[in-house]
Coordinates of C-alpha atoms and ligand atoms in Angstrom, one line a residue:
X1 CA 5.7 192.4 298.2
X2 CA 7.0 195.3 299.0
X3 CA 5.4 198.9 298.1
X4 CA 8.5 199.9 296.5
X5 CA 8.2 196.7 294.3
X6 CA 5.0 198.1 292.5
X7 CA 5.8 198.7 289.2
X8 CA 3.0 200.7 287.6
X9 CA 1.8 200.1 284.2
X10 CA 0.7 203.4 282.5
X11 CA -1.7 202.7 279.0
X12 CA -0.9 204.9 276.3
X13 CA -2.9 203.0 273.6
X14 CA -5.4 205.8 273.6
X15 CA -2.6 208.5 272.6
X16 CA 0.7 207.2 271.5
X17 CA -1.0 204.1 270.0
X18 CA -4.0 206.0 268.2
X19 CA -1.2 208.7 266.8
X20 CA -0.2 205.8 264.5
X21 CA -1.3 206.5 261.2
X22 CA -4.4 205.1 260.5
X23 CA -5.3 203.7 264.0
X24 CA -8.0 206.5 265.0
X25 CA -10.8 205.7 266.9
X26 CA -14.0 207.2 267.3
X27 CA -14.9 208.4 270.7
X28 CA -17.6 205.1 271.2
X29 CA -14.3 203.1 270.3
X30 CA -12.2 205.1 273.0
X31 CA -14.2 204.7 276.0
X32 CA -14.5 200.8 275.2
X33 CA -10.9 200.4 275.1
X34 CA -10.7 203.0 278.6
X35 CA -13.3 200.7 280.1
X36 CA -11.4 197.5 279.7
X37 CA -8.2 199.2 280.9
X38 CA -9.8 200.4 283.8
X39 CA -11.5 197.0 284.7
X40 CA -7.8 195.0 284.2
X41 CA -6.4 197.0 287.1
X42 CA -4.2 199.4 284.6
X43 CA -2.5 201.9 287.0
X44 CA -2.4 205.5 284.3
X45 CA -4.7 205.6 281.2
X46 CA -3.0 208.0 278.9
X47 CA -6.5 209.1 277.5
X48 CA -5.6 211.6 274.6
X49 CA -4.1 214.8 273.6
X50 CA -6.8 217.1 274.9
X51 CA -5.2 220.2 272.9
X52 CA -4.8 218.1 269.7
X53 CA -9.0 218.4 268.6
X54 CA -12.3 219.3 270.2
X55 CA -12.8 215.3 269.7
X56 CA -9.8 214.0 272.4
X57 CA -10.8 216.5 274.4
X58 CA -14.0 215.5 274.8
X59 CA -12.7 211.8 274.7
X60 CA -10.3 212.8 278.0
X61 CA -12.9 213.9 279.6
X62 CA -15.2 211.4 279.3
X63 CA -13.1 209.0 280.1
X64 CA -12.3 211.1 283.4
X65 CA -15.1 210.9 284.5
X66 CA -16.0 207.4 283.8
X67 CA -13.0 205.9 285.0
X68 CA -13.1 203.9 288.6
X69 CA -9.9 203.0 289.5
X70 CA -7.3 204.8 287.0
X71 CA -5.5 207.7 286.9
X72 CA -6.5 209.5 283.8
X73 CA -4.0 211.4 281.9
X74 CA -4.1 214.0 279.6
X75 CA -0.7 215.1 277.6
X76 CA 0.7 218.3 276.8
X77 CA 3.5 220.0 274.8
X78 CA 5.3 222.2 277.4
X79 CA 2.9 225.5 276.0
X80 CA 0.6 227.2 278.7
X81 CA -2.4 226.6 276.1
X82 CA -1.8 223.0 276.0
X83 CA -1.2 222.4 280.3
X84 CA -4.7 224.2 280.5
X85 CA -6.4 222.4 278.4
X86 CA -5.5 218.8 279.9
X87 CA -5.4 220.4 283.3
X88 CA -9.2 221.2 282.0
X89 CA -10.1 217.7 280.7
X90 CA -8.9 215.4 283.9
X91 CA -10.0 217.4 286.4
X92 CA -13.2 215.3 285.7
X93 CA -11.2 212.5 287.0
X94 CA -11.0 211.1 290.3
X95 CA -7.3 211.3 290.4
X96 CA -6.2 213.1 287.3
X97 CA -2.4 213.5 285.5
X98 CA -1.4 216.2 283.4
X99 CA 1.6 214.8 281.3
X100 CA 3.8 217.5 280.1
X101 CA 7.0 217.1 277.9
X102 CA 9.5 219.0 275.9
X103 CA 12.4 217.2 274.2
X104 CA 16.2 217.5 275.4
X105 CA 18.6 216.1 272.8
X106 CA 21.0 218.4 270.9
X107 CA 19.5 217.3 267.8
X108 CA 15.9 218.0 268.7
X109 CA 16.7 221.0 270.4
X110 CA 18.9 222.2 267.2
X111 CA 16.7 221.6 264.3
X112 CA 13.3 221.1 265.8
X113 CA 12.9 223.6 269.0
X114 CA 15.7 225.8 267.8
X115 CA 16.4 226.7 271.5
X116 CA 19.1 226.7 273.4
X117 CA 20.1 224.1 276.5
X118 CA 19.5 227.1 279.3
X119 CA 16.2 228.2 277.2
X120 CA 15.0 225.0 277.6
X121 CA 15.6 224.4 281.7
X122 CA 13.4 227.9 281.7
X123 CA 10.5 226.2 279.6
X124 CA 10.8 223.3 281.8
X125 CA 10.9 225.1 285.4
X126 CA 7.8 227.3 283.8
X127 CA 5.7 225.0 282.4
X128 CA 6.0 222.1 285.3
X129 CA 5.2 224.8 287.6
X130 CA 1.8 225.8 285.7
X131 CA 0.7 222.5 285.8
X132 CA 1.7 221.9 289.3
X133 CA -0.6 224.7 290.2
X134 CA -3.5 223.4 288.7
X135 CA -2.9 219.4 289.9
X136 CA -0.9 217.5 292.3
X137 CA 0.3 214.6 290.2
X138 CA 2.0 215.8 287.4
X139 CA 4.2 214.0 284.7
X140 CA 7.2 215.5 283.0
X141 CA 8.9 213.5 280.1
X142 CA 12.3 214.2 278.3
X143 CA 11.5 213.5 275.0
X144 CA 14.3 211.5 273.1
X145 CA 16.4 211.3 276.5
X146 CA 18.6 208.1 275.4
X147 CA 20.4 210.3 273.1
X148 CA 20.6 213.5 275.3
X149 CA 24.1 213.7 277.2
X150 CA 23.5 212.9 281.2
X151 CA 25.4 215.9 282.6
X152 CA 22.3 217.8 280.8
X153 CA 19.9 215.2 280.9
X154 CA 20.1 215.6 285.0
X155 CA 19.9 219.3 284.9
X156 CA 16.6 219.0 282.8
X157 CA 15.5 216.0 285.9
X158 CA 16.3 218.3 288.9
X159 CA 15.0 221.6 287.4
X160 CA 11.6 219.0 286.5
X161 CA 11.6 217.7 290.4
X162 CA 12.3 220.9 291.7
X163 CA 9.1 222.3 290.0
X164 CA 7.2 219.5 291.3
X165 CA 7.1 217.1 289.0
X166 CA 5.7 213.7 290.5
X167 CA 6.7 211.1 287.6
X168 CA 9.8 211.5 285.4
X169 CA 9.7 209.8 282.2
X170 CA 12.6 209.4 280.4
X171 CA 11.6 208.1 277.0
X172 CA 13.9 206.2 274.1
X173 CA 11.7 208.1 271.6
X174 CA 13.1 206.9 268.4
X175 CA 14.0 203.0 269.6
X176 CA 17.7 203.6 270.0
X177 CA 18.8 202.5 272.9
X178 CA 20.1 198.9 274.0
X179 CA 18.7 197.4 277.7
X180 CA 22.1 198.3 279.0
X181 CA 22.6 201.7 277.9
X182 CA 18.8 201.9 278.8
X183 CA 19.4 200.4 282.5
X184 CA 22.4 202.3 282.9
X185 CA 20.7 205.6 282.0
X186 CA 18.3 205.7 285.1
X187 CA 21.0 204.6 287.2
X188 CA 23.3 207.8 286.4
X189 CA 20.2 210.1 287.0
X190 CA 19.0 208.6 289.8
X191 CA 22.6 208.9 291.3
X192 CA 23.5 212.7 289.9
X193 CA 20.1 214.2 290.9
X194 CA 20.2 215.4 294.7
X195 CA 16.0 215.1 294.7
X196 CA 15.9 211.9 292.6
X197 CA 14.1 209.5 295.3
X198 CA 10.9 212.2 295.0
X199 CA 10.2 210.9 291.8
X200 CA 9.0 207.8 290.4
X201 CA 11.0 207.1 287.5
X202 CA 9.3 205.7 284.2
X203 CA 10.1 204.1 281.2
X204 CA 8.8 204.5 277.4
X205 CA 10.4 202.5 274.8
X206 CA 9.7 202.5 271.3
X207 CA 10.0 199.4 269.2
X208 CA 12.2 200.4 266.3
X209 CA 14.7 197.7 266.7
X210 CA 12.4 194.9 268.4
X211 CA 13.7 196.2 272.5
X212 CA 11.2 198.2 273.7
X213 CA 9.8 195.3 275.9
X214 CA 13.5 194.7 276.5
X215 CA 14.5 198.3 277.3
X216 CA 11.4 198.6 279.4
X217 CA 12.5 195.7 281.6
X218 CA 16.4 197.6 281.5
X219 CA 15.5 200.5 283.0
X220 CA 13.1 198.6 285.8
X221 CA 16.4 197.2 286.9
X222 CA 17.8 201.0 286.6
X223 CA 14.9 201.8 289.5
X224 CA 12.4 202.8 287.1
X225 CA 9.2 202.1 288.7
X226 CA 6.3 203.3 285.9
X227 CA 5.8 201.3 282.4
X228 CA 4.7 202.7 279.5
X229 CA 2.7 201.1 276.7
X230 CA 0.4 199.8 274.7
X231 CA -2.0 197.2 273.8
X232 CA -0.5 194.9 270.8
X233 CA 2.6 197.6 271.1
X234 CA 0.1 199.6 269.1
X235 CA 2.0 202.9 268.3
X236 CA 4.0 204.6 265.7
X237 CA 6.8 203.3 263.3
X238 CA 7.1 200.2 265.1
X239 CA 4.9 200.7 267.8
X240 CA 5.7 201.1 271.8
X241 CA 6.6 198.1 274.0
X242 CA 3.6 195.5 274.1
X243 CA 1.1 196.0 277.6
X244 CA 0.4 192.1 277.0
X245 CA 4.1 191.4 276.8
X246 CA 5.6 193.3 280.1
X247 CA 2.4 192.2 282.2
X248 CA 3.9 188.4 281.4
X249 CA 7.3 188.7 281.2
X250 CA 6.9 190.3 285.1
X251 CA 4.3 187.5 286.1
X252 CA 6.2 184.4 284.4
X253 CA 9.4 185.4 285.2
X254 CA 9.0 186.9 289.0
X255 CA 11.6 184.8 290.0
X256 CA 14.2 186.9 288.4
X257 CA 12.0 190.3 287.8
X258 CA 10.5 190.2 291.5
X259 CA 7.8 192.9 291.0
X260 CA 4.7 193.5 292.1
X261 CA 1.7 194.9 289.1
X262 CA -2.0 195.3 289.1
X263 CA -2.8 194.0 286.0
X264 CA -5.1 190.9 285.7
X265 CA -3.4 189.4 282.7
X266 CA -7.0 187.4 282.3
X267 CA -8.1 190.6 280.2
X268 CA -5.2 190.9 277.6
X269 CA -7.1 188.3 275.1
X270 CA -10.1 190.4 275.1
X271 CA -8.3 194.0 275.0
X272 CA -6.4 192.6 272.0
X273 CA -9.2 191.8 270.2
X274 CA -10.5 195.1 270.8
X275 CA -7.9 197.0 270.4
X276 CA -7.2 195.1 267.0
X277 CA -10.9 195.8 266.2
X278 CA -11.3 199.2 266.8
X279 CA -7.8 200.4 265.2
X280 CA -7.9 198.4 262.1
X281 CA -4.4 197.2 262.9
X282 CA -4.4 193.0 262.5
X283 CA -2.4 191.2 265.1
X284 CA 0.5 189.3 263.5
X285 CA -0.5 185.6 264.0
X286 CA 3.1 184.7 265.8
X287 CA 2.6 187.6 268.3
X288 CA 3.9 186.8 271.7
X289 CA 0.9 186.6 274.5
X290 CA -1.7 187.2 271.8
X291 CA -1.3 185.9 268.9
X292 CA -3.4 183.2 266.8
X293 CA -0.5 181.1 267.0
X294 CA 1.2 182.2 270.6
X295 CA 0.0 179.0 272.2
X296 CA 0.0 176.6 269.3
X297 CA 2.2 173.8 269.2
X298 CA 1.8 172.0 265.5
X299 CA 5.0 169.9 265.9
X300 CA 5.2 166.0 266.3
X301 CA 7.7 166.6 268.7
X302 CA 6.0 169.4 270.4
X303 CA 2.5 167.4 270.6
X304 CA 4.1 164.7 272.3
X305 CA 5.7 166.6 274.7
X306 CA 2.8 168.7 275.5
X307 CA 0.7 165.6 275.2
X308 CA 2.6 164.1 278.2
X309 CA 3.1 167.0 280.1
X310 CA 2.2 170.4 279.2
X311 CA 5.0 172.3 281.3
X312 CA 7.7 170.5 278.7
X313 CA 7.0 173.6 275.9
X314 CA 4.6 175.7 277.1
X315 CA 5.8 178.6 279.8
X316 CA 2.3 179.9 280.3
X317 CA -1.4 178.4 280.1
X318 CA -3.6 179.9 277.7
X319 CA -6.0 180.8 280.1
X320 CA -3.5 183.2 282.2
X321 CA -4.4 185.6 279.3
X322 CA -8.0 184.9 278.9
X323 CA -7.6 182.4 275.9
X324 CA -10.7 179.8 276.5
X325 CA -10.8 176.8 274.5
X326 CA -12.4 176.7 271.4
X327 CA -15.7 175.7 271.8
X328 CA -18.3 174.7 269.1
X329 CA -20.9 176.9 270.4
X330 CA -23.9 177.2 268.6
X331 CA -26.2 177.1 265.3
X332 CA -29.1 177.7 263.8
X333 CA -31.5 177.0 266.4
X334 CA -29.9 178.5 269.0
X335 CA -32.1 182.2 269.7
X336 CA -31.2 185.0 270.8
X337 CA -30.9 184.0 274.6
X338 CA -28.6 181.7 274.0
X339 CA -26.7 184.2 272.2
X340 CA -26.7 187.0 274.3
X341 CA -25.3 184.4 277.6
X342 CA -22.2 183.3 274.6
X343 CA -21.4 187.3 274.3
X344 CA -21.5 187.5 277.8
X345 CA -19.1 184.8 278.4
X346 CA -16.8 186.1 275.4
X347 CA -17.0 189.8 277.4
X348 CA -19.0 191.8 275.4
X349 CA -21.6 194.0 276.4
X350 CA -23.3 195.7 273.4
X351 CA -26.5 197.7 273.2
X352 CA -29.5 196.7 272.1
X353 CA -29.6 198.1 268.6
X354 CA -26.2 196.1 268.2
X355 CA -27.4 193.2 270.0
X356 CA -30.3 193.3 267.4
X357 CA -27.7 193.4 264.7
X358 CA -25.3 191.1 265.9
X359 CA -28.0 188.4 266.3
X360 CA -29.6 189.1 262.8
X361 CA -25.8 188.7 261.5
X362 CA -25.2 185.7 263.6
X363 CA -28.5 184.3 262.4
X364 CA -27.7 184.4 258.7
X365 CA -24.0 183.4 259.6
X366 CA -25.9 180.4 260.9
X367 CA -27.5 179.4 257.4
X368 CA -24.5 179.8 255.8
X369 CA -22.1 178.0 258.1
X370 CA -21.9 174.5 259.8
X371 CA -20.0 175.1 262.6
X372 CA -19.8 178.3 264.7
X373 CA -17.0 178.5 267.3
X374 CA -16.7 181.1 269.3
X375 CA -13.7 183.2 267.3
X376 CA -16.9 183.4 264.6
X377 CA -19.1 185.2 267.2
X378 CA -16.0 187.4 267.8
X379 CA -15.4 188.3 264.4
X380 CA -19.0 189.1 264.4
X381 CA -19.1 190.9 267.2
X382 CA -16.1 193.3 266.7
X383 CA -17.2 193.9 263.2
X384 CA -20.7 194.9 264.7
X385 CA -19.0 197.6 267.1
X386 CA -16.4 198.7 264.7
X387 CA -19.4 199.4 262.3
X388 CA -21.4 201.0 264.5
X389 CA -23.0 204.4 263.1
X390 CA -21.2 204.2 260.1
X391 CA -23.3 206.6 257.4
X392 CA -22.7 204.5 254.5
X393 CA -23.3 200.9 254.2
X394 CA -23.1 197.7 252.0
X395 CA -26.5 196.4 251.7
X396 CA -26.2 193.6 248.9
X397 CA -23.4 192.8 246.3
X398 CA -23.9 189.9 243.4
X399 CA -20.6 189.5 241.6
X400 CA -19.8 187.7 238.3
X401 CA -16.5 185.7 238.2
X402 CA -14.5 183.6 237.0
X403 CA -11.9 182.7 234.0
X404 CA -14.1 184.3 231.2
X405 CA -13.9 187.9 232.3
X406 CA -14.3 190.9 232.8
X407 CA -15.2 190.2 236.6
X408 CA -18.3 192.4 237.4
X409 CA -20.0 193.5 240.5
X410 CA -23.7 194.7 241.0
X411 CA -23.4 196.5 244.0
X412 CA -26.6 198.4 246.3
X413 CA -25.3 200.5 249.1
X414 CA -27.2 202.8 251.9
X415 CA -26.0 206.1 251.7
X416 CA -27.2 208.2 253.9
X417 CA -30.4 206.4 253.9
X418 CA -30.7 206.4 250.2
X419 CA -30.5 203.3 248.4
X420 CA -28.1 203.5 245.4
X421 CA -27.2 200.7 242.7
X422 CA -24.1 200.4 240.4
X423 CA -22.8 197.3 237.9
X424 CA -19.1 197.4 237.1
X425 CA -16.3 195.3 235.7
X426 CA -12.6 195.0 236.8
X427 CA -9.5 193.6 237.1
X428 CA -10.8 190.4 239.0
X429 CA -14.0 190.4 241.4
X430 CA -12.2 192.6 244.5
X431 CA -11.4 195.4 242.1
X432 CA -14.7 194.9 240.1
X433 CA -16.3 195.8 243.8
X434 CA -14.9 198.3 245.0
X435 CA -14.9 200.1 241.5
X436 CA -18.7 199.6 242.4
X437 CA -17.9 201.3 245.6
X438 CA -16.1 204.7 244.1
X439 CA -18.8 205.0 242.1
X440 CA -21.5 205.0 244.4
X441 CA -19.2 207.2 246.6
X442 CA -16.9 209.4 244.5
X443 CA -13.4 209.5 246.6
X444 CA -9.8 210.3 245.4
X445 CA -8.3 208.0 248.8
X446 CA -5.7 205.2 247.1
X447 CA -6.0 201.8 248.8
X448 CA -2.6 200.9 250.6
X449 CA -3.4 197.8 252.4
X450 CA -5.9 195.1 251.2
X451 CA -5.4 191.8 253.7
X452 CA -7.3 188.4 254.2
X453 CA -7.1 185.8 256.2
X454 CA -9.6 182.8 257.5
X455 CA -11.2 183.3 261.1
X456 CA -11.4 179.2 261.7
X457 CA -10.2 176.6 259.8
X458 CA -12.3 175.1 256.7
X459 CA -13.6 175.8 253.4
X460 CA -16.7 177.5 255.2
X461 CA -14.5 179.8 257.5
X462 CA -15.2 183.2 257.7
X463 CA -12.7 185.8 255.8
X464 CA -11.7 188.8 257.9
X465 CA -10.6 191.2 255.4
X466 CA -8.8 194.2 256.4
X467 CA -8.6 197.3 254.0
X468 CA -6.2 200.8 254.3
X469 CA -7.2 203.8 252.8
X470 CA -5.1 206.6 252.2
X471 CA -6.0 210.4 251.4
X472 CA -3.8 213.8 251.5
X473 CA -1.8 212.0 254.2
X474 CA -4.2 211.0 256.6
X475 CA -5.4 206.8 256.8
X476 CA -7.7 205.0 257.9
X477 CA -8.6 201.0 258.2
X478 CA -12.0 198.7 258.3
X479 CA -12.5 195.7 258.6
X480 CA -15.0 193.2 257.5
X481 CA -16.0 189.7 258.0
X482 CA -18.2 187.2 256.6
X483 CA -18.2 183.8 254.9
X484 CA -18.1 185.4 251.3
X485 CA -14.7 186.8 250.9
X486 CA -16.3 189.8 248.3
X487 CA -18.9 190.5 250.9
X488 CA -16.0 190.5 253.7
X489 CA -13.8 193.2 250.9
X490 CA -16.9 195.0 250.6
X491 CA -17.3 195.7 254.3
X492 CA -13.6 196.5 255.0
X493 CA -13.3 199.1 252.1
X494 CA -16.7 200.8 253.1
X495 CA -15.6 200.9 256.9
X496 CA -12.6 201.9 256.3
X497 CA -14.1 204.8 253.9
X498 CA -17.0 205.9 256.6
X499 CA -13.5 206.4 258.7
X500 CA -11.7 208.7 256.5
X501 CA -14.9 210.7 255.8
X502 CA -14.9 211.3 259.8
X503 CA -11.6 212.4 260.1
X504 CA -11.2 214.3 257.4
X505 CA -14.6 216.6 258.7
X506 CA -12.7 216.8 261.8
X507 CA -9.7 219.0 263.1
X508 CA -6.6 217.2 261.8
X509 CA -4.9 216.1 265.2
X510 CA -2.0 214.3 263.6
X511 CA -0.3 218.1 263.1
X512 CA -0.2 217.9 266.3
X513 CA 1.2 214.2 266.7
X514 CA 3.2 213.9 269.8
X515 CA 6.1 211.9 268.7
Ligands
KIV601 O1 8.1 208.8 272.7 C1 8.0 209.9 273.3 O2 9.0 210.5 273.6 C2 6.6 210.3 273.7 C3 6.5 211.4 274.7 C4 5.4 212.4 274.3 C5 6.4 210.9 276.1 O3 5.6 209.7 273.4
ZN602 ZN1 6.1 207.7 272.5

């Protein structure tokens, strides 16, 4: 292929995709997720908001200087204060990005910046300029450019490329657009700005009406040459267009989209599964590329076809994206060598006070259970990492249920390091536990999300629960899995609590939310 053909793939999962409410991750959780990037051949890691808290800043520039292969990017609002700072946090990085934007439409610009269109050329001419000075590769976007007019939309490009902008982003902030308008878009800039060709042009779609995958391929074929995303589409609203997604559509359907892109699609299974671990956000099981049911064919007719010939319904192979067969892997007598080589060939490398953990977990998992396959070591595994430092912790729960009532839970928790035990009764064992749970830990945060569903098949199967808690605006999600669906809830709800306590005795970076 041709260098023109590259089509670079820019992760945002670290900043648009941990905006969405709920979705925060700790700064453990961050470099994970920057380290899987960086080993699938991702082009840009967007790696935070550096002026947003003290905590993305320090998470850009860790990541800067951890990454090997990736640009790291840091965004900005176009405000001096905010071009420092990222200019401060990827300068760690072996090839850093400040990403700067401001928006352009005559709505935003009316209501939200109150400025007017001339005001706004200034702001961008200034503020490219700063952070030109301080790097050479720098980013400018036009926040909600589908619905700014192109006569202005092109003045706002040139006076960005006359600046020195490197990469022009020209985003469908609020999932508008159609893949033709989109397409034909980056066509009319490209044609009405004179310094168009020293740029690369990028797309960001958002996923309101289901096209952001759709609109990213669109403006591709407008001579956009940069993809932005997300793992899972992670993001807000309706997320951005799925990482997993674009990487396949461009690799199964080369024939007709005949570019060239970095990313080993072998890794998307895995960052799934982490990114879906470490956000709290479940991936819906008929999610194209990675979900449960992606590559699952239940039908007669279907089985008989694939049976025969597996081309006749299936237009990838699992194992493009990293999906392994299920194996039954181990049991009770398998130790802790044998366990450490199975999370090596699932992907995970954990430290030894996890390991230690994990194998303990496993262990008892093993008493409990028949069969362990390997999605039970996952669940395991993820759980483990997500849990990882948490202050407060479920250490046993008996619970009394069944048609008689009042349900009750006896409940001991570690907080702190202190052992504390309640008893209480509810509406049903769930709420009988986590009224256990409030009273151990006094909290005013509502639940809004309380999910289960079985990791492998069977009456055995693990539950994964996943819980959402909610408090003066700000949310945040656990999970928890174990063969006893109570134990499972417990472990969610208290996960999902050790997060809101952490962000709520952090700087609130959601004020500063960036779309
Ligand atoms: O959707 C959007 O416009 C953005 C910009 C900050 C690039 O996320
Ligand atoms: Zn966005």
């Amino acid at each position: 292929m041709s260098g023109q053909d590259h089509v670079a793939i820019f992760d945002t999962t670290l900043r648009d995709g941990e905006q969405s409410p709920g979705a925060s991750m700790t700064l453990e959780e961050k470099l994970q997720v920057a380290e899987i990037l960086d080993d699938m051949g991702v082009d840009i890691i967007e790696a935070g908001f550096p002026i947003a808290s003290n905590g993305d800043f320090e998470a850009v520039c860790e990541i800067a200087k951890r990454a090997d292969k990736a640009v790291i990017a840091g965004l900005a609002r176009a405000i001096n204060a905010d071009i420092d700072r990222a200019g401060d946090a990827v300068r760690y990085a072996r090839r850093g990005r400040i990403h700067t934007f401001v928006s352009t439409s005559p709505i935003h610009l009316e209501f939200q910046m109150k400025k007017t269109e001339e005001e706004v050329l200034e702001i961008i001419t200034s503020t490219v300029s700063r952070a030109r000075n301080l790097i050479d590769d720098v980013e400018w976007s036009a926040m909600d450019a589908t619905r700014t007019p192109i006569a202005y939309l092109s003045r706002c490009v040139e006076a960005a490329i006359r600046a020195g902008a490197t990469t022009i982003n020209l985003p469908d902030t609020v999932g508008y657009a159609t893949p033709d308008e989109y397409r034909a878009m980056f066509e009319a800039i490209r044609n009405a700005v004179p310094d168009a060709d020293k740029a690369i042009f990028s797309v960001h779609c958002h996923n309101d009406l289901g096209l952001a995958v759709a609109n990213s391929l669109a403006g591709v074929a407008g001579g956009a040459r940069q993809i932005e995303c997300t793992i899972n589409g992670l993001g807000e609203r309706a997320g951005n267009a799925a990482l997993e997604e674009i990487v396949m559509a461009l690799r199964t359907r080369a024939d007709v989209l005949p570019y060239d892109c970095s990313v080993d699609p072998k890794f998307v299974t895995r960052a799934s599964k982490l990114v879906s671990a470490v956000s709290g956000f479940p991936v819906q099981y008929n999610k194209a590329i990675v979900g449960k049911n992606a590559f699952a064919h239940e039908s007669g007719i279907h089985q008989d076809g694939m049976l025969k010939n597996a081309e006749t319904y299936e237009i990838m192979r699992p194992e493009d994206v990293g999906v392994k067969e299920t194996s039954l892997v181990m049991g009770k007598h398998s130790g802790r060598h044998a366990f450490r080589q199975k999370l090596e060939e699932l992907g995970y490398e954990i430290g030894d006070n996890a390991f230690e953990e994990a194998f303990r977990r496993f262990k008892d998992l093993a008493d409990r259970k028949k069969h362990i396959y390997d999605e039970d070591i996952e669940a395991l595994v993820e759980n483990e990492i997500a849990t990882q430092g948490e202050q407060i912790k479920v250490i046993a729960l008996t619970v009394i249920a069944g048609t008689g009532g009042p349900q009750k839970a006896i409940l001991t928790m570690d907080v702190n390091g202190r052992h504390e035990t309640r008893e209480c009764s509810g509406d049903g064992p769930v709420d009988a536990t986590f009224n256990a749970i409030k009273e151990i830990v006094p909290h005013e945060a509502n639940l809004s999300l309380y999910q289960v569903h079985a990791v492998t098949e069977g009456t055995d199967a693990q539950a994964e629960v996943s819980v959402r808690l909610e408090q003066n605006g700000r949310m945040a999600t656990g999970k928890g899995a174990d063969t006893d669906t109570l134990v499972a809830s417990a472990r969610a709800y208290v996960s999902a609590l050790n997060r809101l306590m952490a962000r709520q005795n952090r700087p609130d970076h959601h004020e500063l939310r960036a779309v």
